[in-house]
mmCIF file of N, CA and C in Angstrom:
data_model
loop_
_atom_site.group_PDB
_atom_site.id
_atom_site.type_symbol
_atom_site.label_atom_id
_atom_site.label_comp_id
_atom_site.label_asym_id
_atom_site.label_seq_id
_atom_site.Cartn_x
_atom_site.Cartn_y
_atom_site.Cartn_z
ATOM 1 N N MET A 1 -36.012 -79.652 -83.900
ATOM 2 C CA MET A 1 -36.672 -80.908 -83.677
ATOM 3 C C MET A 1 -37.535 -80.819 -82.417
ATOM 4 N N THR A 2 -36.992 -80.265 -81.360
ATOM 5 C CA THR A 2 -37.774 -80.180 -80.125
ATOM 6 C C THR A 2 -38.893 -79.157 -80.246
ATOM 7 N N PHE A 3 -38.701 -78.136 -81.113
ATOM 8 C CA PHE A 3 -39.772 -77.172 -81.315
ATOM 9 C C PHE A 3 -40.986 -77.874 -81.902
ATOM 10 N N MET A 4 -40.750 -78.756 -82.872
ATOM 11 C CA MET A 4 -41.852 -79.497 -83.477
ATOM 12 C C MET A 4 -42.458 -80.455 -82.458
ATOM 13 N N PHE A 5 -41.607 -81.063 -81.631
ATOM 14 C CA PHE A 5 -42.071 -82.032 -80.644
ATOM 15 C C PHE A 5 -43.008 -81.381 -79.637
ATOM 16 N N PHE A 6 -42.621 -80.215 -79.124
ATOM 17 C CA PHE A 6 -43.454 -79.560 -78.123
ATOM 18 C C PHE A 6 -44.621 -78.799 -78.753
ATOM 19 N N GLY A 7 -44.529 -78.506 -80.041
ATOM 20 C CA GLY A 7 -45.604 -77.789 -80.705
ATOM 21 C C GLY A 7 -46.767 -78.689 -81.078
ATOM 22 N N ALA A 8 -46.594 -79.997 -81.030
ATOM 23 C CA ALA A 8 -47.641 -80.924 -81.472
ATOM 24 C C ALA A 8 -48.450 -81.482 -80.319
ATOM 25 N N THR A 9 -48.523 -80.792 -79.206
ATOM 26 C CA THR A 9 -49.217 -81.325 -78.035
ATOM 27 C C THR A 9 -50.697 -80.980 -78.006
ATOM 28 N N GLU A 10 -51.223 -80.336 -79.052
ATOM 29 C CA GLU A 10 -52.621 -79.934 -79.005
ATOM 30 C C GLU A 10 -53.564 -81.130 -78.932
ATOM 31 N N ASP A 11 -53.339 -82.134 -79.776
ATOM 32 C CA ASP A 11 -54.251 -83.263 -79.837
ATOM 33 C C ASP A 11 -53.461 -84.546 -79.612
ATOM 34 N N ALA A 12 -53.280 -84.921 -78.359
ATOM 35 C CA ALA A 12 -52.456 -86.084 -78.023
ATOM 36 C C ALA A 12 -53.198 -87.401 -78.221
ATOM 37 N N THR A 13 -54.502 -87.356 -78.531
ATOM 38 C CA THR A 13 -55.253 -88.601 -78.716
ATOM 39 C C THR A 13 -55.262 -89.058 -80.172
ATOM 40 N N ASP A 14 -54.865 -88.198 -81.078
ATOM 41 C CA ASP A 14 -54.831 -88.538 -82.495
ATOM 42 C C ASP A 14 -53.746 -89.593 -82.741
ATOM 43 N N PRO A 15 -54.051 -90.666 -83.490
ATOM 44 C CA PRO A 15 -53.047 -91.717 -83.751
ATOM 45 C C PRO A 15 -51.803 -91.187 -84.475
ATOM 46 N N LYS A 16 -51.995 -90.212 -85.361
ATOM 47 C CA LYS A 16 -50.838 -89.640 -86.053
ATOM 48 C C LYS A 16 -49.932 -88.898 -85.081
ATOM 49 N N THR A 17 -50.542 -88.231 -84.124
ATOM 50 C CA THR A 17 -49.766 -87.512 -83.121
ATOM 51 C C THR A 17 -49.005 -88.482 -82.228
ATOM 52 N N LYS A 18 -49.654 -89.576 -81.848
ATOM 53 C CA LYS A 18 -48.977 -90.584 -81.032
ATOM 54 C C LYS A 18 -47.794 -91.183 -81.782
ATOM 55 N N LYS A 19 -47.988 -91.455 -83.066
ATOM 56 C CA LYS A 19 -46.909 -92.003 -83.882
ATOM 57 C C LYS A 19 -45.771 -90.987 -83.988
ATOM 58 N N PHE A 20 -46.134 -89.716 -84.156
ATOM 59 C CA PHE A 20 -45.132 -88.659 -84.238
ATOM 60 C C PHE A 20 -44.339 -88.570 -82.932
ATOM 61 N N PHE A 21 -45.042 -88.623 -81.784
ATOM 62 C CA PHE A 21 -44.358 -88.595 -80.482
ATOM 63 C C PHE A 21 -43.407 -89.770 -80.335
ATOM 64 N N ALA A 22 -43.843 -90.955 -80.742
ATOM 65 C CA ALA A 22 -42.995 -92.145 -80.622
ATOM 66 C C ALA A 22 -41.741 -92.003 -81.487
ATOM 67 N N ILE A 23 -41.917 -91.525 -82.703
ATOM 68 C CA ILE A 23 -40.772 -91.338 -83.592
ATOM 69 C C ILE A 23 -39.818 -90.293 -83.027
ATOM 70 N N MET A 24 -40.357 -89.221 -82.502
ATOM 71 C CA MET A 24 -39.510 -88.171 -81.940
ATOM 72 C C MET A 24 -38.769 -88.655 -80.700
ATOM 73 N N LEU A 25 -39.440 -89.418 -79.843
ATOM 74 C CA LEU A 25 -38.777 -89.933 -78.644
ATOM 75 C C LEU A 25 -37.649 -90.901 -79.006
ATOM 76 N N VAL A 26 -37.892 -91.761 -79.977
ATOM 77 C CA VAL A 26 -36.844 -92.684 -80.416
ATOM 78 C C VAL A 26 -35.685 -91.901 -81.042
ATOM 79 N N SER A 27 -36.014 -90.910 -81.840
ATOM 80 C CA SER A 27 -34.985 -90.103 -82.492
ATOM 81 C C SER A 27 -34.145 -89.327 -81.481
ATOM 82 N N ILE A 28 -34.802 -88.720 -80.525
ATOM 83 C CA ILE A 28 -34.078 -87.966 -79.489
ATOM 84 C C ILE A 28 -33.254 -88.922 -78.626
ATOM 85 N N GLY A 29 -33.836 -90.064 -78.260
ATOM 86 C CA GLY A 29 -33.095 -91.052 -77.469
ATOM 87 C C GLY A 29 -31.874 -91.582 -78.200
ATOM 88 N N LEU A 30 -32.032 -91.847 -79.491
ATOM 89 C CA LEU A 30 -30.908 -92.309 -80.296
ATOM 90 C C LEU A 30 -29.808 -91.254 -80.365
ATOM 91 N N GLY A 31 -30.206 -90.008 -80.549
ATOM 92 C CA GLY A 31 -29.234 -88.916 -80.595
ATOM 93 C C GLY A 31 -28.475 -88.770 -79.291
ATOM 94 N N ILE A 32 -29.179 -88.878 -78.171
ATOM 95 C CA ILE A 32 -28.529 -88.766 -76.866
ATOM 96 C C ILE A 32 -27.582 -89.936 -76.639
ATOM 97 N N PHE A 33 -28.026 -91.159 -76.948
ATOM 98 C CA PHE A 33 -27.177 -92.333 -76.767
ATOM 99 C C PHE A 33 -25.915 -92.245 -77.627
ATOM 100 N N LEU A 34 -26.083 -91.928 -78.909
ATOM 101 C CA LEU A 34 -24.926 -91.839 -79.792
ATOM 102 C C LEU A 34 -24.005 -90.695 -79.400
ATOM 103 N N GLY A 35 -24.581 -89.596 -78.932
ATOM 104 C CA GLY A 35 -23.761 -88.480 -78.466
ATOM 105 C C GLY A 35 -22.922 -88.842 -77.258
ATOM 106 N N ILE A 36 -23.503 -89.575 -76.310
ATOM 107 C CA ILE A 36 -22.758 -90.014 -75.128
ATOM 108 C C ILE A 36 -21.647 -90.985 -75.526
ATOM 109 N N MET A 37 -21.945 -91.885 -76.465
ATOM 110 C CA MET A 37 -20.919 -92.828 -76.920
ATOM 111 C C MET A 37 -19.787 -92.101 -77.655
ATOM 112 N N ALA A 38 -20.119 -91.086 -78.449
ATOM 113 C CA ALA A 38 -19.084 -90.307 -79.143
ATOM 114 C C ALA A 38 -18.227 -89.550 -78.140
ATOM 115 N N LEU A 39 -18.864 -88.992 -77.123
ATOM 116 C CA LEU A 39 -18.114 -88.301 -76.077
ATOM 117 C C LEU A 39 -17.191 -89.265 -75.338
ATOM 118 N N SER A 40 -17.674 -90.461 -75.077
ATOM 119 C CA SER A 40 -16.842 -91.487 -74.431
ATOM 120 C C SER A 40 -15.657 -91.855 -75.311
ATOM 121 N N TYR A 41 -15.886 -91.983 -76.601
ATOM 122 C CA TYR A 41 -14.796 -92.294 -77.533
ATOM 123 C C TYR A 41 -13.715 -91.221 -77.470
ATOM 124 N N HIS A 42 -14.137 -89.965 -77.439
ATOM 125 C CA HIS A 42 -13.149 -88.885 -77.409
ATOM 126 C C HIS A 42 -12.412 -88.830 -76.079
ATOM 127 N N PHE A 43 -13.069 -89.147 -74.972
ATOM 128 C CA PHE A 43 -12.371 -89.202 -73.684
ATOM 129 C C PHE A 43 -11.356 -90.347 -73.656
ATOM 130 N N ILE A 44 -11.750 -91.496 -74.195
ATOM 131 C CA ILE A 44 -10.856 -92.649 -74.194
ATOM 132 C C ILE A 44 -9.662 -92.420 -75.117
ATOM 133 N N SER A 45 -9.885 -91.800 -76.251
ATOM 134 C CA SER A 45 -8.818 -91.615 -77.227
ATOM 135 C C SER A 45 -8.063 -90.301 -77.045
ATOM 136 N N PHE A 46 -8.332 -89.579 -75.987
ATOM 137 C CA PHE A 46 -7.705 -88.274 -75.768
ATOM 138 C C PHE A 46 -6.192 -88.386 -75.652
ATOM 139 N N ARG A 47 -5.695 -89.481 -75.129
ATOM 140 C CA ARG A 47 -4.251 -89.640 -74.931
ATOM 141 C C ARG A 47 -3.491 -89.684 -76.252
ATOM 142 N N TYR A 48 -4.153 -89.954 -77.358
ATOM 143 C CA TYR A 48 -3.485 -90.001 -78.655
ATOM 144 C C TYR A 48 -3.292 -88.613 -79.266
ATOM 145 N N TYR A 49 -3.861 -87.592 -78.677
ATOM 146 C CA TYR A 49 -3.708 -86.238 -79.197
ATOM 147 C C TYR A 49 -2.351 -85.637 -78.857
ATOM 148 N N ARG A 50 -1.738 -86.087 -77.773
ATOM 149 C CA ARG A 50 -0.480 -85.495 -77.330
ATOM 150 C C ARG A 50 0.612 -85.765 -78.352
ATOM 151 N N LYS A 51 1.398 -84.730 -78.644
ATOM 152 C CA LYS A 51 2.499 -84.880 -79.587
ATOM 153 C C LYS A 51 3.685 -85.585 -78.936
ATOM 154 N N THR A 52 3.854 -85.437 -77.636
ATOM 155 C CA THR A 52 5.021 -85.989 -76.947
ATOM 156 C C THR A 52 4.680 -87.281 -76.227
ATOM 157 N N ASN A 53 3.976 -88.162 -76.909
ATOM 158 C CA ASN A 53 3.654 -89.464 -76.317
ATOM 159 C C ASN A 53 4.917 -90.276 -76.148
ATOM 160 N N ARG A 54 5.040 -90.905 -75.023
ATOM 161 C CA ARG A 54 6.098 -91.890 -74.871
ATOM 162 C C ARG A 54 5.695 -93.093 -75.692
ATOM 163 N N MET A 55 6.658 -93.716 -76.294
ATOM 164 C CA MET A 55 6.363 -94.872 -77.132
ATOM 165 C C MET A 55 6.113 -96.080 -76.249
ATOM 166 N N ARG A 56 4.920 -96.210 -75.781
ATOM 167 C CA ARG A 56 4.557 -97.357 -74.955
ATOM 168 C C ARG A 56 3.209 -97.869 -75.421
ATOM 169 N N ARG A 57 2.987 -99.099 -75.121
ATOM 170 C CA ARG A 57 1.694 -99.678 -75.509
ATOM 171 C C ARG A 57 0.587 -99.063 -74.663
ATOM 172 N N MET A 58 -0.454 -98.660 -75.349
ATOM 173 C CA MET A 58 -1.622 -98.135 -74.653
ATOM 174 C C MET A 58 -2.778 -99.091 -74.894
ATOM 175 N N LYS A 59 -3.707 -99.024 -73.984
ATOM 176 C CA LYS A 59 -4.899 -99.853 -74.122
ATOM 177 C C LYS A 59 -5.632 -99.460 -75.405
ATOM 178 N N LYS A 60 -6.050 -100.470 -76.163
ATOM 179 C CA LYS A 60 -6.739 -100.192 -77.426
ATOM 180 C C LYS A 60 -8.104 -99.565 -77.175
ATOM 181 N N VAL A 61 -8.477 -98.708 -78.083
ATOM 182 C CA VAL A 61 -9.804 -98.105 -78.038
ATOM 183 C C VAL A 61 -10.777 -99.104 -78.663
ATOM 184 N N PRO A 62 -11.819 -99.500 -77.933
ATOM 185 C CA PRO A 62 -12.769 -100.468 -78.505
ATOM 186 C C PRO A 62 -13.409 -99.947 -79.790
ATOM 187 N N ALA A 63 -13.602 -100.847 -80.733
ATOM 188 C CA ALA A 63 -14.122 -100.469 -82.054
ATOM 189 C C ALA A 63 -15.556 -99.947 -81.977
ATOM 190 N N TYR A 64 -16.331 -100.445 -81.019
ATOM 191 C CA TYR A 64 -17.729 -99.988 -80.957
ATOM 192 C C TYR A 64 -17.828 -98.511 -80.578
ATOM 193 N N PHE A 65 -16.840 -97.987 -79.849
ATOM 194 C CA PHE A 65 -16.843 -96.548 -79.567
ATOM 195 C C PHE A 65 -16.620 -95.760 -80.851
ATOM 196 N N LEU A 66 -15.703 -96.236 -81.696
ATOM 197 C CA LEU A 66 -15.448 -95.569 -82.974
ATOM 198 C C LEU A 66 -16.694 -95.617 -83.854
ATOM 199 N N VAL A 67 -17.331 -96.762 -83.931
ATOM 200 C CA VAL A 67 -18.534 -96.903 -84.751
ATOM 201 C C VAL A 67 -19.641 -95.981 -84.239
ATOM 202 N N CYS A 68 -19.836 -95.940 -82.936
ATOM 203 C CA CYS A 68 -20.875 -95.069 -82.374
ATOM 204 C C CYS A 68 -20.541 -93.590 -82.595
ATOM 205 N N ALA A 69 -19.256 -93.236 -82.534
ATOM 206 C CA ALA A 69 -18.868 -91.846 -82.793
ATOM 207 C C ALA A 69 -19.189 -91.469 -84.236
ATOM 208 N N ILE A 70 -18.858 -92.346 -85.171
ATOM 209 C CA ILE A 70 -19.151 -92.066 -86.584
ATOM 210 C C ILE A 70 -20.665 -92.003 -86.808
ATOM 211 N N LEU A 71 -21.402 -92.939 -86.217
ATOM 212 C CA LEU A 71 -22.868 -92.912 -86.352
ATOM 213 C C LEU A 71 -23.464 -91.654 -85.738
ATOM 214 N N SER A 72 -22.899 -91.192 -84.629
ATOM 215 C CA SER A 72 -23.376 -89.961 -84.000
ATOM 216 C C SER A 72 -23.192 -88.771 -84.925
ATOM 217 N N HIS A 73 -22.038 -88.672 -85.546
ATOM 218 C CA HIS A 73 -21.787 -87.551 -86.444
ATOM 219 C C HIS A 73 -22.668 -87.634 -87.688
ATOM 220 N N ILE A 74 -22.888 -88.840 -88.194
ATOM 221 C CA ILE A 74 -23.789 -89.009 -89.341
ATOM 222 C C ILE A 74 -25.222 -88.659 -88.951
ATOM 223 N N TYR A 75 -25.626 -89.048 -87.733
ATOM 224 C CA TYR A 75 -26.971 -88.715 -87.237
ATOM 225 C C TYR A 75 -27.176 -87.198 -87.215
ATOM 226 N N PHE A 76 -26.213 -86.478 -86.621
ATOM 227 C CA PHE A 76 -26.341 -85.017 -86.558
ATOM 228 C C PHE A 76 -26.270 -84.393 -87.949
ATOM 229 N N LEU A 77 -25.500 -85.000 -88.841
ATOM 230 C CA LEU A 77 -25.425 -84.507 -90.209
ATOM 231 C C LEU A 77 -26.771 -84.672 -90.913
ATOM 232 N N LEU A 78 -27.404 -85.827 -90.748
ATOM 233 C CA LEU A 78 -28.704 -86.066 -91.396
ATOM 234 C C LEU A 78 -29.798 -85.172 -90.830
ATOM 235 N N ILE A 79 -29.830 -85.037 -89.501
ATOM 236 C CA ILE A 79 -30.849 -84.181 -88.878
ATOM 237 C C ILE A 79 -30.685 -82.735 -89.327
ATOM 238 N N SER A 80 -29.447 -82.238 -89.295
ATOM 239 C CA SER A 80 -29.231 -80.839 -89.689
ATOM 240 C C SER A 80 -29.484 -80.636 -91.180
ATOM 241 N N THR A 81 -29.130 -81.620 -92.001
ATOM 242 C CA THR A 81 -29.390 -81.505 -93.444
ATOM 243 C C THR A 81 -30.889 -81.442 -93.714
ATOM 244 N N THR A 82 -31.652 -82.221 -92.971
ATOM 245 C CA THR A 82 -33.106 -82.198 -93.135
ATOM 246 C C THR A 82 -33.673 -80.812 -92.839
ATOM 247 N N PHE A 83 -33.235 -80.210 -91.748
ATOM 248 C CA PHE A 83 -33.751 -78.884 -91.392
ATOM 249 C C PHE A 83 -33.212 -77.798 -92.309
ATOM 250 N N LEU A 84 -31.959 -77.938 -92.748
ATOM 251 C CA LEU A 84 -31.423 -76.950 -93.687
ATOM 252 C C LEU A 84 -32.152 -77.021 -95.023
ATOM 253 N N ALA A 85 -32.465 -78.225 -95.461
ATOM 254 C CA ALA A 85 -33.218 -78.369 -96.705
ATOM 255 C C ALA A 85 -34.598 -77.755 -96.565
ATOM 256 N N GLY A 86 -35.201 -77.876 -95.394
ATOM 257 C CA GLY A 86 -36.498 -77.248 -95.163
ATOM 258 C C GLY A 86 -36.423 -75.738 -95.277
ATOM 259 N N GLY A 87 -35.331 -75.141 -94.829
ATOM 260 C CA GLY A 87 -35.157 -73.700 -94.948
ATOM 261 C C GLY A 87 -34.825 -73.271 -96.362
ATOM 262 N N ILE A 88 -34.042 -74.080 -97.058
ATOM 263 C CA ILE A 88 -33.634 -73.729 -98.416
ATOM 264 C C ILE A 88 -34.807 -73.851 -99.393
ATOM 265 N N PHE A 89 -35.566 -74.934 -99.277
ATOM 266 C CA PHE A 89 -36.653 -75.169 -100.231
ATOM 267 C C PHE A 89 -37.963 -74.511 -99.825
ATOM 268 N N GLY A 90 -37.948 -73.709 -98.796
ATOM 269 C CA GLY A 90 -39.106 -72.905 -98.457
ATOM 270 C C GLY A 90 -40.120 -73.547 -97.539
ATOM 271 N N PHE A 91 -39.796 -74.699 -96.946
ATOM 272 C CA PHE A 91 -40.730 -75.316 -96.008
ATOM 273 C C PHE A 91 -40.731 -74.582 -94.669
ATOM 274 N N MET A 92 -39.660 -73.852 -94.401
ATOM 275 C CA MET A 92 -39.538 -73.106 -93.163
ATOM 276 C C MET A 92 -39.359 -71.630 -93.526
ATOM 277 N N ASP A 93 -40.125 -70.769 -92.897
ATOM 278 C CA ASP A 93 -40.035 -69.341 -93.173
ATOM 279 C C ASP A 93 -38.891 -68.760 -92.341
ATOM 280 N N ILE A 94 -37.718 -68.562 -92.980
ATOM 281 C CA ILE A 94 -36.557 -68.081 -92.222
ATOM 282 C C ILE A 94 -36.532 -66.556 -92.114
ATOM 283 N N LYS A 95 -37.580 -65.895 -92.628
ATOM 284 C CA LYS A 95 -37.662 -64.444 -92.446
ATOM 285 C C LYS A 95 -38.078 -64.103 -91.022
ATOM 286 N N ASN A 96 -38.735 -65.032 -90.371
ATOM 287 C CA ASN A 96 -39.117 -64.887 -88.971
ATOM 288 C C ASN A 96 -37.837 -64.969 -88.124
ATOM 289 N N SER A 97 -37.689 -64.091 -87.145
ATOM 290 C CA SER A 97 -36.442 -64.037 -86.378
ATOM 291 C C SER A 97 -36.206 -65.318 -85.566
ATOM 292 N N GLU A 98 -37.255 -65.909 -85.018
ATOM 293 C CA GLU A 98 -37.103 -67.144 -84.251
ATOM 294 C C GLU A 98 -36.680 -68.293 -85.166
ATOM 295 N N ALA A 99 -37.268 -68.375 -86.339
ATOM 296 C CA ALA A 99 -36.901 -69.415 -87.301
ATOM 297 C C ALA A 99 -35.494 -69.193 -87.827
ATOM 298 N N PHE A 100 -35.086 -67.928 -87.965
ATOM 299 C CA PHE A 100 -33.733 -67.627 -88.444
ATOM 300 C C PHE A 100 -32.689 -68.074 -87.427
ATOM 301 N N VAL A 101 -32.955 -67.852 -86.145
ATOM 302 C CA VAL A 101 -32.038 -68.309 -85.095
ATOM 303 C C VAL A 101 -31.967 -69.837 -85.103
ATOM 304 N N PHE A 102 -33.090 -70.480 -85.239
ATOM 305 C CA PHE A 102 -33.118 -71.945 -85.330
ATOM 306 C C PHE A 102 -32.322 -72.419 -86.544
ATOM 307 N N TYR A 103 -32.445 -71.713 -87.657
ATOM 308 C CA TYR A 103 -31.709 -72.037 -88.872
ATOM 309 C C TYR A 103 -30.201 -71.881 -88.651
ATOM 310 N N LEU A 104 -29.786 -70.823 -87.968
ATOM 311 C CA LEU A 104 -28.362 -70.622 -87.676
ATOM 312 C C LEU A 104 -27.814 -71.713 -86.760
ATOM 313 N N ILE A 105 -28.602 -72.117 -85.761
ATOM 314 C CA ILE A 105 -28.185 -73.205 -84.869
ATOM 315 C C ILE A 105 -28.047 -74.499 -85.669
ATOM 316 N N THR A 106 -28.977 -74.732 -86.567
ATOM 317 C CA THR A 106 -28.913 -75.920 -87.414
ATOM 318 C C THR A 106 -27.696 -75.879 -88.322
ATOM 319 N N LEU A 107 -27.351 -74.709 -88.816
ATOM 320 C CA LEU A 107 -26.151 -74.550 -89.634
ATOM 321 C C LEU A 107 -24.896 -74.858 -88.819
ATOM 322 N N PHE A 108 -24.880 -74.422 -87.568
ATOM 323 C CA PHE A 108 -23.762 -74.727 -86.672
ATOM 324 C C PHE A 108 -23.669 -76.236 -86.424
ATOM 325 N N ILE A 109 -24.789 -76.896 -86.218
ATOM 326 C CA ILE A 109 -24.793 -78.349 -86.006
ATOM 327 C C ILE A 109 -24.282 -79.069 -87.258
ATOM 328 N N PHE A 110 -24.647 -78.579 -88.432
ATOM 329 C CA PHE A 110 -24.158 -79.160 -89.686
ATOM 330 C C PHE A 110 -22.634 -79.035 -89.773
ATOM 331 N N ALA A 111 -22.113 -77.847 -89.474
ATOM 332 C CA ALA A 111 -20.662 -77.640 -89.509
ATOM 333 C C ALA A 111 -19.959 -78.518 -88.470
ATOM 334 N N TYR A 112 -20.561 -78.644 -87.290
ATOM 335 C CA TYR A 112 -20.009 -79.517 -86.244
ATOM 336 C C TYR A 112 -19.941 -80.968 -86.723
ATOM 337 N N ALA A 113 -20.993 -81.438 -87.373
ATOM 338 C CA ALA A 113 -21.035 -82.828 -87.831
ATOM 339 C C ALA A 113 -19.965 -83.086 -88.887
ATOM 340 N N ILE A 114 -19.806 -82.179 -89.836
ATOM 341 C CA ILE A 114 -18.776 -82.335 -90.872
ATOM 342 C C ILE A 114 -17.387 -82.314 -90.233
ATOM 343 N N GLY A 115 -17.141 -81.329 -89.369
ATOM 344 C CA GLY A 115 -15.840 -81.234 -88.701
ATOM 345 C C GLY A 115 -15.538 -82.444 -87.836
ATOM 346 N N SER A 116 -16.540 -82.955 -87.157
ATOM 347 C CA SER A 116 -16.342 -84.115 -86.292
ATOM 348 C C SER A 116 -16.063 -85.379 -87.096
ATOM 349 N N LEU A 117 -16.719 -85.532 -88.233
ATOM 350 C CA LEU A 117 -16.425 -86.683 -89.089
ATOM 351 C C LEU A 117 -14.980 -86.639 -89.578
ATOM 352 N N ILE A 118 -14.532 -85.471 -89.993
ATOM 353 C CA ILE A 118 -13.143 -85.326 -90.453
ATOM 354 C C ILE A 118 -12.181 -85.590 -89.299
ATOM 355 N N GLU A 119 -12.479 -85.030 -88.137
ATOM 356 C CA GLU A 119 -11.604 -85.201 -86.971
ATOM 357 C C GLU A 119 -11.538 -86.658 -86.530
ATOM 358 N N THR A 120 -12.641 -87.372 -86.577
ATOM 359 C CA THR A 120 -12.655 -88.785 -86.193
ATOM 360 C C THR A 120 -11.823 -89.613 -87.164
ATOM 361 N N GLY A 121 -11.900 -89.298 -88.452
ATOM 362 C CA GLY A 121 -11.074 -89.991 -89.431
ATOM 363 C C GLY A 121 -9.588 -89.742 -89.217
ATOM 364 N N ILE A 122 -9.236 -88.493 -88.940
ATOM 365 C CA ILE A 122 -7.832 -88.157 -88.687
ATOM 366 C C ILE A 122 -7.341 -88.840 -87.417
ATOM 367 N N LEU A 123 -8.172 -88.863 -86.390
ATOM 368 C CA LEU A 123 -7.787 -89.513 -85.139
ATOM 369 C C LEU A 123 -7.594 -91.009 -85.335
ATOM 370 N N LYS A 124 -8.450 -91.637 -86.111
ATOM 371 C CA LYS A 124 -8.306 -93.070 -86.378
ATOM 372 C C LYS A 124 -6.983 -93.350 -87.091
ATOM 373 N N LYS A 125 -6.619 -92.512 -88.054
ATOM 374 C CA LYS A 125 -5.328 -92.667 -88.740
ATOM 375 C C LYS A 125 -4.167 -92.476 -87.760
ATOM 376 N N ARG A 126 -4.291 -91.507 -86.864
ATOM 377 C CA ARG A 126 -3.232 -91.258 -85.885
ATOM 378 C C ARG A 126 -3.076 -92.452 -84.941
ATOM 379 N N ILE A 127 -4.175 -93.023 -84.507
ATOM 380 C CA ILE A 127 -4.109 -94.194 -83.621
ATOM 381 C C ILE A 127 -3.452 -95.361 -84.353
ATOM 382 N N ARG A 128 -3.838 -95.581 -85.593
ATOM 383 C CA ARG A 128 -3.260 -96.673 -86.375
ATOM 384 C C ARG A 128 -1.752 -96.471 -86.552
ATOM 385 N N GLN A 129 -1.327 -95.247 -86.865
ATOM 386 C CA GLN A 129 0.098 -94.958 -87.039
ATOM 387 C C GLN A 129 0.853 -95.123 -85.721
ATOM 388 N N TYR A 130 0.264 -94.686 -84.630
ATOM 389 C CA TYR A 130 0.900 -94.823 -83.321
ATOM 390 C C TYR A 130 1.105 -96.295 -82.971
ATOM 391 N N GLU A 131 0.091 -97.115 -83.237
ATOM 392 C CA GLU A 131 0.214 -98.544 -82.948
ATOM 393 C C GLU A 131 1.298 -99.192 -83.808
ATOM 394 N N LYS A 132 1.418 -98.762 -85.076
ATOM 395 C CA LYS A 132 2.488 -99.283 -85.933
ATOM 396 C C LYS A 132 3.856 -98.873 -85.395
ATOM 397 N N ASP A 133 3.981 -97.616 -84.971
ATOM 398 C CA ASP A 133 5.260 -97.127 -84.447
ATOM 399 C C ASP A 133 5.665 -97.871 -83.183
ATOM 400 N N VAL A 134 4.727 -98.111 -82.291
ATOM 401 C CA VAL A 134 5.019 -98.838 -81.052
ATOM 402 C C VAL A 134 5.407 -100.276 -81.372
ATOM 403 N N PHE A 135 4.702 -100.909 -82.283
ATOM 404 C CA PHE A 135 5.024 -102.284 -82.667
ATOM 405 C C PHE A 135 6.427 -102.346 -83.268
ATOM 406 N N LEU A 136 6.753 -101.401 -84.150
ATOM 407 C CA LEU A 136 8.070 -101.368 -84.784
ATOM 408 C C LEU A 136 9.163 -101.163 -83.744
ATOM 409 N N ARG A 137 8.935 -100.265 -82.794
ATOM 410 C CA ARG A 137 9.922 -100.007 -81.740
ATOM 411 C C ARG A 137 10.129 -101.242 -80.876
ATOM 412 N N ASP A 138 9.038 -101.943 -80.563
ATOM 413 C CA ASP A 138 9.156 -103.171 -79.784
ATOM 414 C C ASP A 138 9.934 -104.241 -80.547
ATOM 415 N N GLU A 139 9.699 -104.328 -81.855
ATOM 416 C CA GLU A 139 10.427 -105.297 -82.667
ATOM 417 C C GLU A 139 11.919 -104.959 -82.715
ATOM 418 N N ILE A 140 12.235 -103.685 -82.858
ATOM 419 C CA ILE A 140 13.640 -103.265 -82.894
ATOM 420 C C ILE A 140 14.298 -103.527 -81.551
ATOM 421 N N ASP A 141 13.613 -103.305 -80.461
ATOM 422 C CA ASP A 141 14.161 -103.537 -79.119
ATOM 423 C C ASP A 141 14.437 -105.014 -78.849
ATOM 424 N N THR A 142 13.699 -105.896 -79.502
ATOM 425 C CA THR A 142 13.900 -107.322 -79.254
ATOM 426 C C THR A 142 14.949 -107.951 -80.158
ATOM 427 N N ILE A 143 15.500 -107.201 -81.127
ATOM 428 C CA ILE A 143 16.549 -107.731 -81.991
ATOM 429 C C ILE A 143 17.794 -107.954 -81.136
ATOM 430 N N GLY A 144 18.366 -109.118 -81.240
ATOM 431 C CA GLY A 144 19.588 -109.427 -80.514
ATOM 432 C C GLY A 144 19.373 -109.943 -79.118
ATOM 433 N N VAL A 145 18.153 -109.918 -78.657
ATOM 434 C CA VAL A 145 17.857 -110.440 -77.327
ATOM 435 C C VAL A 145 17.555 -111.917 -77.483
ATOM 436 N N SER A 146 18.328 -112.730 -76.787
ATOM 437 C CA SER A 146 18.083 -114.169 -76.909
ATOM 438 C C SER A 146 16.889 -114.547 -76.061
ATOM 439 N N GLU A 147 16.060 -115.352 -76.641
ATOM 440 C CA GLU A 147 14.876 -115.809 -75.908
ATOM 441 C C GLU A 147 15.183 -117.167 -75.307
ATOM 442 N N SER A 148 14.921 -117.312 -74.037
ATOM 443 C CA SER A 148 15.222 -118.590 -73.374
ATOM 444 C C SER A 148 13.969 -119.347 -73.088
#
């Protein structure tokens, strides 16, 4: 994506070029924003990865972090799919060594996006199960306790 962005600087006065720059800047900005939000989601939810969690209430992970993480992975999946399709259908000459390296990086980004989507789904299930377990333990602990 950045190769195309920096390669189109020959005629910056052309309206099509200006439109292309605007689209690329918005696309890159969106990718950076969603990537930062996904990273924040993983930092916040890191405590749920431990197998030896004490059964205590933890602060809930805000839903917008989860949504941004999923959107980030979908964004990278769509971008990488677009470039992979360009290589598969012959729009990109992957016989060139520079294009082949770019193609391999794009393949890695595609695998990362698929793996991250699966990992985010598994983590969401783990958080939901942990919250159920903590709630159940709290309910069991309050049985027999008289409330005044």
